[in-house]
JSON list of C-alpha atoms in Angstrom, two decimals:
[
{"chain": "A", "resi": 781, "resn": "MET", "atom": "CA", "xyz": [0.05, 0.04, 0.02]},
{"chain": "A", "resi": 782, "resn": "SER", "atom": "CA", "xyz": [1.33, 3.41, -1.00]},
{"chain": "A", "resi": 783, "resn": "GLN", "atom": "CA", "xyz": [0.05, 6.89, -0.39]},
{"chain": "A", "resi": 784, "resn": "ARG", "atom": "CA", "xyz": [0.76, 10.41, -1.60]},
{"chain": "A", "resi": 785, "resn": "VAL", "atom": "CA", "xyz": [-0.30, 13.75, -0.38]},
{"chain": "A", "resi": 786, "resn": "LEU", "atom": "CA", "xyz": [-2.91, 15.43, -2.74]},
{"chain": "A", "resi": 787, "resn": "LEU", "atom": "CA", "xyz": [-3.41, 18.49, -0.55]},
{"chain": "A", "resi": 788, "resn": "THR", "atom": "CA", "xyz": [-1.38, 19.97, 2.31]},
{"chain": "A", "resi": 789, "resn": "SER", "atom": "CA", "xyz": [-2.82, 21.73, 5.28]},
{"chain": "A", "resi": 790, "resn": "LYS", "atom": "CA", "xyz": [-2.10, 25.09, 3.66]},
{"chain": "A", "resi": 791, "resn": "GLU", "atom": "CA", "xyz": [-3.85, 24.03, 0.45]},
{"chain": "A", "resi": 792, "resn": "VAL", "atom": "CA", "xyz": [-6.90, 22.75, 2.33]},
{"chain": "A", "resi": 793, "resn": "ASN", "atom": "CA", "xyz": [-7.12, 26.00, 4.20]},
{"chain": "A", "resi": 794, "resn": "ILE", "atom": "CA", "xyz": [-7.04, 27.97, 0.88]},
{"chain": "A", "resi": 795, "resn": "ILE", "atom": "CA", "xyz": [-9.75, 25.75, -0.58]},
{"chain": "A", "resi": 796, "resn": "LEU", "atom": "CA", "xyz": [-11.95, 26.18, 2.54]},
{"chain": "A", "resi": 797, "resn": "HIS", "atom": "CA", "xyz": [-11.76, 29.94, 2.27]},
{"chain": "A", "resi": 798, "resn": "ARG", "atom": "CA", "xyz": [-12.58, 29.81, -1.44]},
{"chain": "A", "resi": 799, "resn": "LEU", "atom": "CA", "xyz": [-15.62, 27.59, -0.80]},
{"chain": "A", "resi": 800, "resn": "ALA", "atom": "CA", "xyz": [-16.76, 29.96, 1.96]},
{"chain": "A", "resi": 801, "resn": "CYS", "atom": "CA", "xyz": [-16.53, 32.92, -0.38]},
{"chain": "A", "resi": 802, "resn": "GLN", "atom": "CA", "xyz": [-18.51, 31.02, -3.08]},
{"chain": "A", "resi": 803, "resn": "LEU", "atom": "CA", "xyz": [-21.16, 30.21, -0.53]},
{"chain": "A", "resi": 804, "resn": "ILE", "atom": "CA", "xyz": [-21.37, 33.86, 0.52]},
{"chain": "A", "resi": 805, "resn": "GLU", "atom": "CA", "xyz": [-21.67, 35.05, -3.02]},
{"chain": "A", "resi": 806, "resn": "LYS", "atom": "CA", "xyz": [-24.68, 32.74, -3.61]},
{"chain": "A", "resi": 807, "resn": "HIS", "atom": "CA", "xyz": [-26.41, 32.91, -0.22]},
{"chain": "A", "resi": 808, "resn": "HIS", "atom": "CA", "xyz": [-25.51, 36.40, 1.07]},
{"chain": "A", "resi": 809, "resn": "ASP", "atom": "CA", "xyz": [-26.68, 36.48, 4.67]},
{"chain": "A", "resi": 810, "resn": "PHE", "atom": "CA", "xyz": [-27.76, 32.78, 4.88]},
{"chain": "A", "resi": 811, "resn": "SER", "atom": "CA", "xyz": [-31.17, 33.70, 6.31]},
{"chain": "A", "resi": 812, "resn": "GLU", "atom": "CA", "xyz": [-32.84, 31.23, 3.97]},
{"chain": "A", "resi": 813, "resn": "THR", "atom": "CA", "xyz": [-29.96, 28.69, 3.93]},
{"chain": "A", "resi": 814, "resn": "VAL", "atom": "CA", "xyz": [-29.02, 25.83, 6.15]},
{"chain": "A", "resi": 815, "resn": "PHE", "atom": "CA", "xyz": [-25.83, 23.70, 6.22]},
{"chain": "A", "resi": 816, "resn": "ILE", "atom": "CA", "xyz": [-26.23, 19.94, 6.59]},
{"chain": "A", "resi": 817, "resn": "GLY", "atom": "CA", "xyz": [-23.04, 17.92, 7.19]},
{"chain": "A", "resi": 818, "resn": "ILE", "atom": "CA", "xyz": [-23.38, 14.40, 6.08]},
{"chain": "A", "resi": 819, "resn": "GLN", "atom": "CA", "xyz": [-22.34, 12.07, 8.92]},
{"chain": "A", "resi": 820, "resn": "PRO", "atom": "CA", "xyz": [-19.69, 11.14, 9.75]},
{"chain": "A", "resi": 821, "resn": "ARG", "atom": "CA", "xyz": [-16.95, 13.04, 7.97]},
{"chain": "A", "resi": 822, "resn": "GLY", "atom": "CA", "xyz": [-18.90, 15.76, 6.24]},
{"chain": "A", "resi": 823, "resn": "THR", "atom": "CA", "xyz": [-19.51, 17.23, 9.68]},
{"chain": "A", "resi": 824, "resn": "PHE", "atom": "CA", "xyz": [-15.85, 18.31, 9.99]},
{"chain": "A", "resi": 825, "resn": "LEU", "atom": "CA", "xyz": [-16.01, 20.24, 6.73]},
{"chain": "A", "resi": 826, "resn": "ALA", "atom": "CA", "xyz": [-19.43, 21.76, 7.65]},
{"chain": "A", "resi": 827, "resn": "ASN", "atom": "CA", "xyz": [-18.16, 22.94, 11.06]},
{"chain": "A", "resi": 828, "resn": "ARG", "atom": "CA", "xyz": [-15.09, 24.43, 9.51]},
{"chain": "A", "resi": 829, "resn": "LEU", "atom": "CA", "xyz": [-17.02, 26.31, 6.81]},
{"chain": "A", "resi": 830, "resn": "LYS", "atom": "CA", "xyz": [-19.52, 27.67, 9.34]},
{"chain": "A", "resi": 831, "resn": "LYS", "atom": "CA", "xyz": [-16.59, 28.88, 11.53]},
{"chain": "A", "resi": 832, "resn": "ILE", "atom": "CA", "xyz": [-14.88, 30.60, 8.59]},
{"chain": "A", "resi": 833, "resn": "VAL", "atom": "CA", "xyz": [-18.09, 32.36, 7.40]},
{"chain": "A", "resi": 834, "resn": "GLU", "atom": "CA", "xyz": [-19.06, 33.49, 11.00]},
{"chain": "A", "resi": 835, "resn": "GLN", "atom": "CA", "xyz": [-15.65, 34.50, 12.25]},
{"chain": "A", "resi": 836, "resn": "GLU", "atom": "CA", "xyz": [-13.93, 35.92, 9.12]},
{"chain": "A", "resi": 837, "resn": "TYR", "atom": "CA", "xyz": [-16.93, 37.37, 7.32]},
{"chain": "A", "resi": 838, "resn": "GLN", "atom": "CA", "xyz": [-19.12, 38.25, 10.32]},
{"chain": "A", "resi": 839, "resn": "ILE", "atom": "CA", "xyz": [-22.20, 36.45, 9.08]},
{"chain": "A", "resi": 840, "resn": "LYS", "atom": "CA", "xyz": [-23.87, 35.06, 12.16]},
{"chain": "A", "resi": 841, "resn": "ASN", "atom": "CA", "xyz": [-26.40, 32.42, 13.01]},
{"chain": "A", "resi": 842, "resn": "ILE", "atom": "CA", "xyz": [-25.90, 29.97, 10.15]},
{"chain": "A", "resi": 843, "resn": "ALA", "atom": "CA", "xyz": [-28.07, 26.92, 10.87]},
{"chain": "A", "resi": 844, "resn": "LEU", "atom": "CA", "xyz": [-26.05, 23.75, 10.85]},
{"chain": "A", "resi": 845, "resn": "GLY", "atom": "CA", "xyz": [-27.22, 20.22, 11.27]},
{"chain": "A", "resi": 846, "resn": "TYR", "atom": "CA", "xyz": [-25.77, 16.70, 10.93]},
{"chain": "A", "resi": 847, "resn": "LEU", "atom": "CA", "xyz": [-27.53, 14.01, 8.93]},
{"chain": "A", "resi": 848, "resn": "ASP", "atom": "CA", "xyz": [-26.98, 10.35, 9.36]},
{"chain": "A", "resi": 849, "resn": "ILE", "atom": "CA", "xyz": [-27.77, 8.37, 6.22]},
{"chain": "A", "resi": 850, "resn": "THR", "atom": "CA", "xyz": [-26.79, 4.85, 7.39]},
{"chain": "A", "resi": 851, "resn": "PHE", "atom": "CA", "xyz": [-30.20, 3.30, 7.05]},
{"chain": "A", "resi": 852, "resn": "PHE", "atom": "CA", "xyz": [-31.14, 5.22, 3.86]},
{"chain": "A", "resi": 853, "resn": "ARG", "atom": "CA", "xyz": [-28.26, 3.76, 1.89]},
{"chain": "A", "resi": 854, "resn": "ASP", "atom": "CA", "xyz": [-29.12, 1.11, -0.79]},
{"chain": "A", "resi": 855, "resn": "ASP", "atom": "CA", "xyz": [-26.33, -1.14, 0.47]},
{"chain": "A", "resi": 856, "resn": "PHE", "atom": "CA", "xyz": [-26.85, -1.08, 4.20]},
{"chain": "A", "resi": 857, "resn": "ARG", "atom": "CA", "xyz": [-28.11, -4.69, 4.36]},
{"chain": "A", "resi": 858, "resn": "LYS", "atom": "CA", "xyz": [-25.09, -5.99, 2.50]},
{"chain": "A", "resi": 859, "resn": "SER", "atom": "CA", "xyz": [-22.61, -5.17, 5.29]},
{"chain": "A", "resi": 860, "resn": "ILE", "atom": "CA", "xyz": [-20.94, -8.13, 6.95]},
{"chain": "A", "resi": 861, "resn": "LYS", "atom": "CA", "xyz": [-20.38, -6.33, 10.22]},
{"chain": "A", "resi": 862, "resn": "PRO", "atom": "CA", "xyz": [-23.14, -4.60, 12.23]},
{"chain": "A", "resi": 863, "resn": "LEU", "atom": "CA", "xyz": [-23.64, -0.94, 11.20]},
{"chain": "A", "resi": 864, "resn": "GLU", "atom": "CA", "xyz": [-23.02, 1.85, 13.57]},
{"chain": "A", "resi": 865, "resn": "ALA", "atom": "CA", "xyz": [-25.17, 4.84, 12.95]},
{"chain": "A", "resi": 866, "resn": "SER", "atom": "CA", "xyz": [-24.13, 8.37, 13.81]},
{"chain": "A", "resi": 867, "resn": "GLU", "atom": "CA", "xyz": [-26.43, 10.90, 15.34]},
{"chain": "A", "resi": 868, "resn": "THR", "atom": "CA", "xyz": [-28.71, 13.02, 13.32]},
{"chain": "A", "resi": 869, "resn": "LYS", "atom": "CA", "xyz": [-28.91, 16.51, 14.83]},
{"chain": "A", "resi": 870, "resn": "ILE", "atom": "CA", "xyz": [-31.18, 18.89, 12.90]},
{"chain": "A", "resi": 871, "resn": "ASN", "atom": "CA", "xyz": [-33.00, 21.18, 15.38]},
{"chain": "A", "resi": 872, "resn": "PHE", "atom": "CA", "xyz": [-34.50, 23.46, 12.74]},
{"chain": "A", "resi": 873, "resn": "ILE", "atom": "CA", "xyz": [-37.08, 23.25, 9.98]},
{"chain": "A", "resi": 874, "resn": "VAL", "atom": "CA", "xyz": [-35.81, 22.67, 6.41]},
{"chain": "A", "resi": 875, "resn": "GLU", "atom": "CA", "xyz": [-39.21, 23.46, 4.93]},
{"chain": "A", "resi": 876, "resn": "ASN", "atom": "CA", "xyz": [-38.70, 26.07, 2.17]},
{"chain": "A", "resi": 877, "resn": "LYS", "atom": "CA", "xyz": [-35.07, 26.50, 3.03]},
{"chain": "A", "resi": 878, "resn": "LYS", "atom": "CA", "xyz": [-32.07, 26.18, 0.76]},
{"chain": "A", "resi": 879, "resn": "VAL", "atom": "CA", "xyz": [-30.17, 23.14, 2.04]},
{"chain": "A", "resi": 880, "resn": "VAL", "atom": "CA", "xyz": [-26.42, 22.89, 1.36]},
{"chain": "A", "resi": 881, "resn": "PHE", "atom": "CA", "xyz": [-25.29, 19.23, 1.79]},
{"chain": "A", "resi": 882, "resn": "ILE", "atom": "CA", "xyz": [-21.65, 19.11, 2.83]},
{"chain": "A", "resi": 883, "resn": "ASP", "atom": "CA", "xyz": [-19.48, 16.06, 2.52]},
{"chain": "A", "resi": 884, "resn": "ASP", "atom": "CA", "xyz": [-15.83, 15.42, 2.32]},
{"chain": "A", "resi": 885, "resn": "VAL", "atom": "CA", "xyz": [-15.59, 13.19, -0.78]},
{"chain": "A", "resi": 886, "resn": "LEU", "atom": "CA", "xyz": [-18.05, 12.64, -3.63]},
{"chain": "A", "resi": 887, "resn": "TYR", "atom": "CA", "xyz": [-17.46, 9.20, -4.92]},
{"chain": "A", "resi": 888, "resn": "THR", "atom": "CA", "xyz": [-20.29, 7.06, -6.39]},
{"chain": "A", "resi": 889, "resn": "GLY", "atom": "CA", "xyz": [-23.11, 9.55, -5.45]},
{"chain": "A", "resi": 890, "resn": "ARG", "atom": "CA", "xyz": [-24.87, 6.89, -3.39]},
{"chain": "A", "resi": 891, "resn": "SER", "atom": "CA", "xyz": [-24.38, 8.72, -0.12]},
{"chain": "A", "resi": 892, "resn": "ILE", "atom": "CA", "xyz": [-25.87, 11.83, -1.60]},
{"chain": "A", "resi": 893, "resn": "ARG", "atom": "CA", "xyz": [-28.83, 9.86, -2.99]},
{"chain": "A", "resi": 894, "resn": "ALA", "atom": "CA", "xyz": [-29.40, 8.55, 0.55]},
{"chain": "A", "resi": 895, "resn": "ALA", "atom": "CA", "xyz": [-29.21, 12.06, 2.01]},
{"chain": "A", "resi": 896, "resn": "LEU", "atom": "CA", "xyz": [-31.77, 13.25, -0.51]},
{"chain": "A", "resi": 897, "resn": "THR", "atom": "CA", "xyz": [-34.15, 10.54, 0.90]},
{"chain": "A", "resi": 898, "resn": "ALA", "atom": "CA", "xyz": [-33.29, 11.14, 4.52]},
{"chain": "A", "resi": 899, "resn": "ILE", "atom": "CA", "xyz": [-33.79, 14.96, 4.43]},
{"chain": "A", "resi": 900, "resn": "GLN", "atom": "CA", "xyz": [-37.38, 14.51, 3.46]},
{"chain": "A", "resi": 901, "resn": "SER", "atom": "CA", "xyz": [-38.13, 13.48, 7.03]},
{"chain": "A", "resi": 902, "resn": "PHE", "atom": "CA", "xyz": [-37.44, 17.14, 7.99]},
{"chain": "A", "resi": 903, "resn": "GLY", "atom": "CA", "xyz": [-39.53, 18.90, 5.38]},
{"chain": "A", "resi": 904, "resn": "ARG", "atom": "CA", "xyz": [-39.39, 19.95, 1.79]},
{"chain": "A", "resi": 905, "resn": "PRO", "atom": "CA", "xyz": [-36.46, 22.27, 1.02]},
{"chain": "A", "resi": 906, "resn": "SER", "atom": "CA", "xyz": [-36.89, 24.94, -1.67]},
{"chain": "A", "resi": 907, "resn": "ALA", "atom": "CA", "xyz": [-33.53, 23.80, -3.10]},
{"chain": "A", "resi": 908, "resn": "ILE", "atom": "CA", "xyz": [-30.69, 21.51, -2.39]},
{"chain": "A", "resi": 909, "resn": "GLU", "atom": "CA", "xyz": [-27.04, 22.11, -3.30]},
{"chain": "A", "resi": 910, "resn": "LEU", "atom": "CA", "xyz": [-24.05, 19.94, -2.78]},
{"chain": "A", "resi": 911, "resn": "LEU", "atom": "CA", "xyz": [-20.56, 21.05, -1.57]},
{"chain": "A", "resi": 912, "resn": "THR", "atom": "CA", "xyz": [-17.71, 18.54, -1.46]},
{"chain": "A", "resi": 913, "resn": "LEU", "atom": "CA", "xyz": [-14.06, 19.02, -0.70]},
{"chain": "A", "resi": 914, "resn": "ILE", "atom": "CA", "xyz": [-13.03, 16.34, -3.12]},
{"chain": "A", "resi": 915, "resn": "ASP", "atom": "CA", "xyz": [-14.89, 15.28, -6.26]},
{"chain": "A", "resi": 916, "resn": "ARG", "atom": "CA", "xyz": [-13.68, 11.93, -7.50]},
{"chain": "A", "resi": 917, "resn": "ARG", "atom": "CA", "xyz": [-14.38, 11.98, -11.26]},
{"chain": "A", "resi": 918, "resn": "PHE", "atom": "CA", "xyz": [-14.85, 8.85, -13.26]},
{"chain": "A", "resi": 919, "resn": "SER", "atom": "CA", "xyz": [-16.43, 6.87, -10.40]},
{"chain": "A", "resi": 920, "resn": "ARG", "atom": "CA", "xyz": [-20.05, 8.00, -10.33]},
{"chain": "A", "resi": 921, "resn": "ASP", "atom": "CA", "xyz": [-22.78, 5.36, -10.24]},
{"chain": "A", "resi": 922, "resn": "LEU", "atom": "CA", "xyz": [-25.50, 8.02, -10.18]},
{"chain": "A", "resi": 923, "resn": "PRO", "atom": "CA", "xyz": [-25.94, 11.33, -12.03]},
{"chain": "A", "resi": 924, "resn": "ILE", "atom": "CA", "xyz": [-25.01, 13.57, -9.10]},
{"chain": "A", "resi": 925, "resn": "GLN", "atom": "CA", "xyz": [-22.55, 16.49, -9.34]},
{"chain": "A", "resi": 926, "resn": "PRO", "atom": "CA", "xyz": [-21.37, 19.04, -6.78]},
{"chain": "A", "resi": 927, "resn": "ASP", "atom": "CA", "xyz": [-22.42, 22.67, -6.99]},
{"chain": "A", "resi": 928, "resn": "TYR", "atom": "CA", "xyz": [-19.25, 23.62, -5.05]},
{"chain": "A", "resi": 929, "resn": "ARG", "atom": "CA", "xyz": [-16.06, 21.54, -5.19]},
{"chain": "A", "resi": 930, "resn": "GLY", "atom": "CA", "xyz": [-12.72, 22.08, -3.57]},
{"chain": "A", "resi": 931, "resn": "ARG", "atom": "CA", "xyz": [-10.62, 19.90, -5.80]},
{"chain": "A", "resi": 932, "resn": "GLN", "atom": "CA", "xyz": [-11.47, 17.38, -8.53]},
{"chain": "A", "resi": 933, "resn": "VAL", "atom": "CA", "xyz": [-9.39, 14.21, -8.37]},
{"chain": "A", "resi": 934, "resn": "ASP", "atom": "CA", "xyz": [-8.91, 11.45, -10.97]},
{"chain": "A", "resi": 935, "resn": "ALA", "atom": "CA", "xyz": [-8.64, 8.29, -8.92]},
{"chain": "A", "resi": 936, "resn": "ILE", "atom": "CA", "xyz": [-9.15, 4.74, -10.16]},
{"chain": "A", "resi": 937, "resn": "ASN", "atom": "CA", "xyz": [-11.15, 2.12, -8.33]},
{"chain": "A", "resi": 938, "resn": "ASN", "atom": "CA", "xyz": [-8.32, 0.60, -6.33]},
{"chain": "A", "resi": 939, "resn": "GLU", "atom": "CA", "xyz": [-7.30, 4.01, -5.05]},
{"chain": "A", "resi": 940, "resn": "LYS", "atom": "CA", "xyz": [-8.88, 5.65, -1.99]},
{"chain": "A", "resi": 941, "resn": "VAL", "atom": "CA", "xyz": [-9.10, 9.32, -1.18]},
{"chain": "A", "resi": 942, "resn": "LYS", "atom": "CA", "xyz": [-8.74, 10.01, 2.54]},
{"chain": "A", "resi": 943, "resn": "VAL", "atom": "CA", "xyz": [-9.46, 13.50, 4.02]},
{"chain": "A", "resi": 944, "resn": "CYS", "atom": "CA", "xyz": [-7.70, 14.01, 7.30]},
{"chain": "A", "resi": 945, "resn": "TRP", "atom": "CA", "xyz": [-9.02, 16.80, 9.61]},
{"chain": "A", "resi": 946, "resn": "GLN", "atom": "CA", "xyz": [-7.17, 18.51, 12.47]},
{"chain": "A", "resi": 947, "resn": "GLU", "atom": "CA", "xyz": [-10.10, 17.86, 14.79]},
{"chain": "A", "resi": 948, "resn": "ASN", "atom": "CA", "xyz": [-10.11, 14.10, 14.16]},
{"chain": "A", "resi": 949, "resn": "ASP", "atom": "CA", "xyz": [-6.78, 13.02, 12.71]},
{"chain": "A", "resi": 950, "resn": "GLY", "atom": "CA", "xyz": [-4.39, 15.65, 14.17]},
{"chain": "A", "resi": 951, "resn": "GLU", "atom": "CA", "xyz": [-3.75, 17.56, 10.83]},
{"chain": "A", "resi": 952, "resn": "ASP", "atom": "CA", "xyz": [-5.54, 18.74, 7.74]},
{"chain": "A", "resi": 953, "resn": "MET", "atom": "CA", "xyz": [-4.41, 16.80, 4.67]},
{"chain": "A", "resi": 954, "resn": "VAL", "atom": "CA", "xyz": [-5.85, 14.86, 1.65]},
{"chain": "A", "resi": 955, "resn": "LEU", "atom": "CA", "xyz": [-4.18, 11.55, 0.79]},
{"chain": "A", "resi": 956, "resn": "LEU", "atom": "CA", "xyz": [-4.43, 9.26, -2.25]},
{"chain": "A", "resi": 957, "resn": "ILE", "atom": "CA", "xyz": [-3.98, 5.68, -1.05]},
{"chain": "A", "resi": 958, "resn": "ASN", "atom": "CA", "xyz": [-3.19, 2.97, -3.53]},
{"chain": "A", "resi": 959, "resn": "ASN", "atom": "CA", "xyz": [-4.30, -0.49, -2.19]},
{"chain": "A", "resi": 960, "resn": "ASN", "atom": "CA", "xyz": [-2.16, -2.45, -4.64]}
]
């Protein structure tokens, strides 16, 4: 197994600020917009973006929730080991709001399809957008594309993209891991 660094901590930081600016351009004061971090790893990205927008651009009170999609996935019954669900935390109404799904890596699109189903339990958004730090091209099973992307990566099936977060892994970094 080999790995190489796709993005350093500095590059991740630059991308996060660019994504925050793109969100501000589109959503202005976020009064009609909510962030939904896809559990488990999209929550790190969602927290970081909320912090950047609130602290560096003085836009306050952005609604942030976490959505667990474990039992909405089309492959959840195929797992050999017992599944461990994360906590869904959405303490606001999504009815008629613009929802920005936030996840670290867009791969096959199946997680986002599951999120589209799961969010219906909380109301009918006026619109849904997708923000991902990494967009893995050439691996989509479903016709799902991000509205905001940090970096597009060409990775083949035996390669894995791993996003490391300071809060969870000790440093910000994106790795390409080859399992051969």
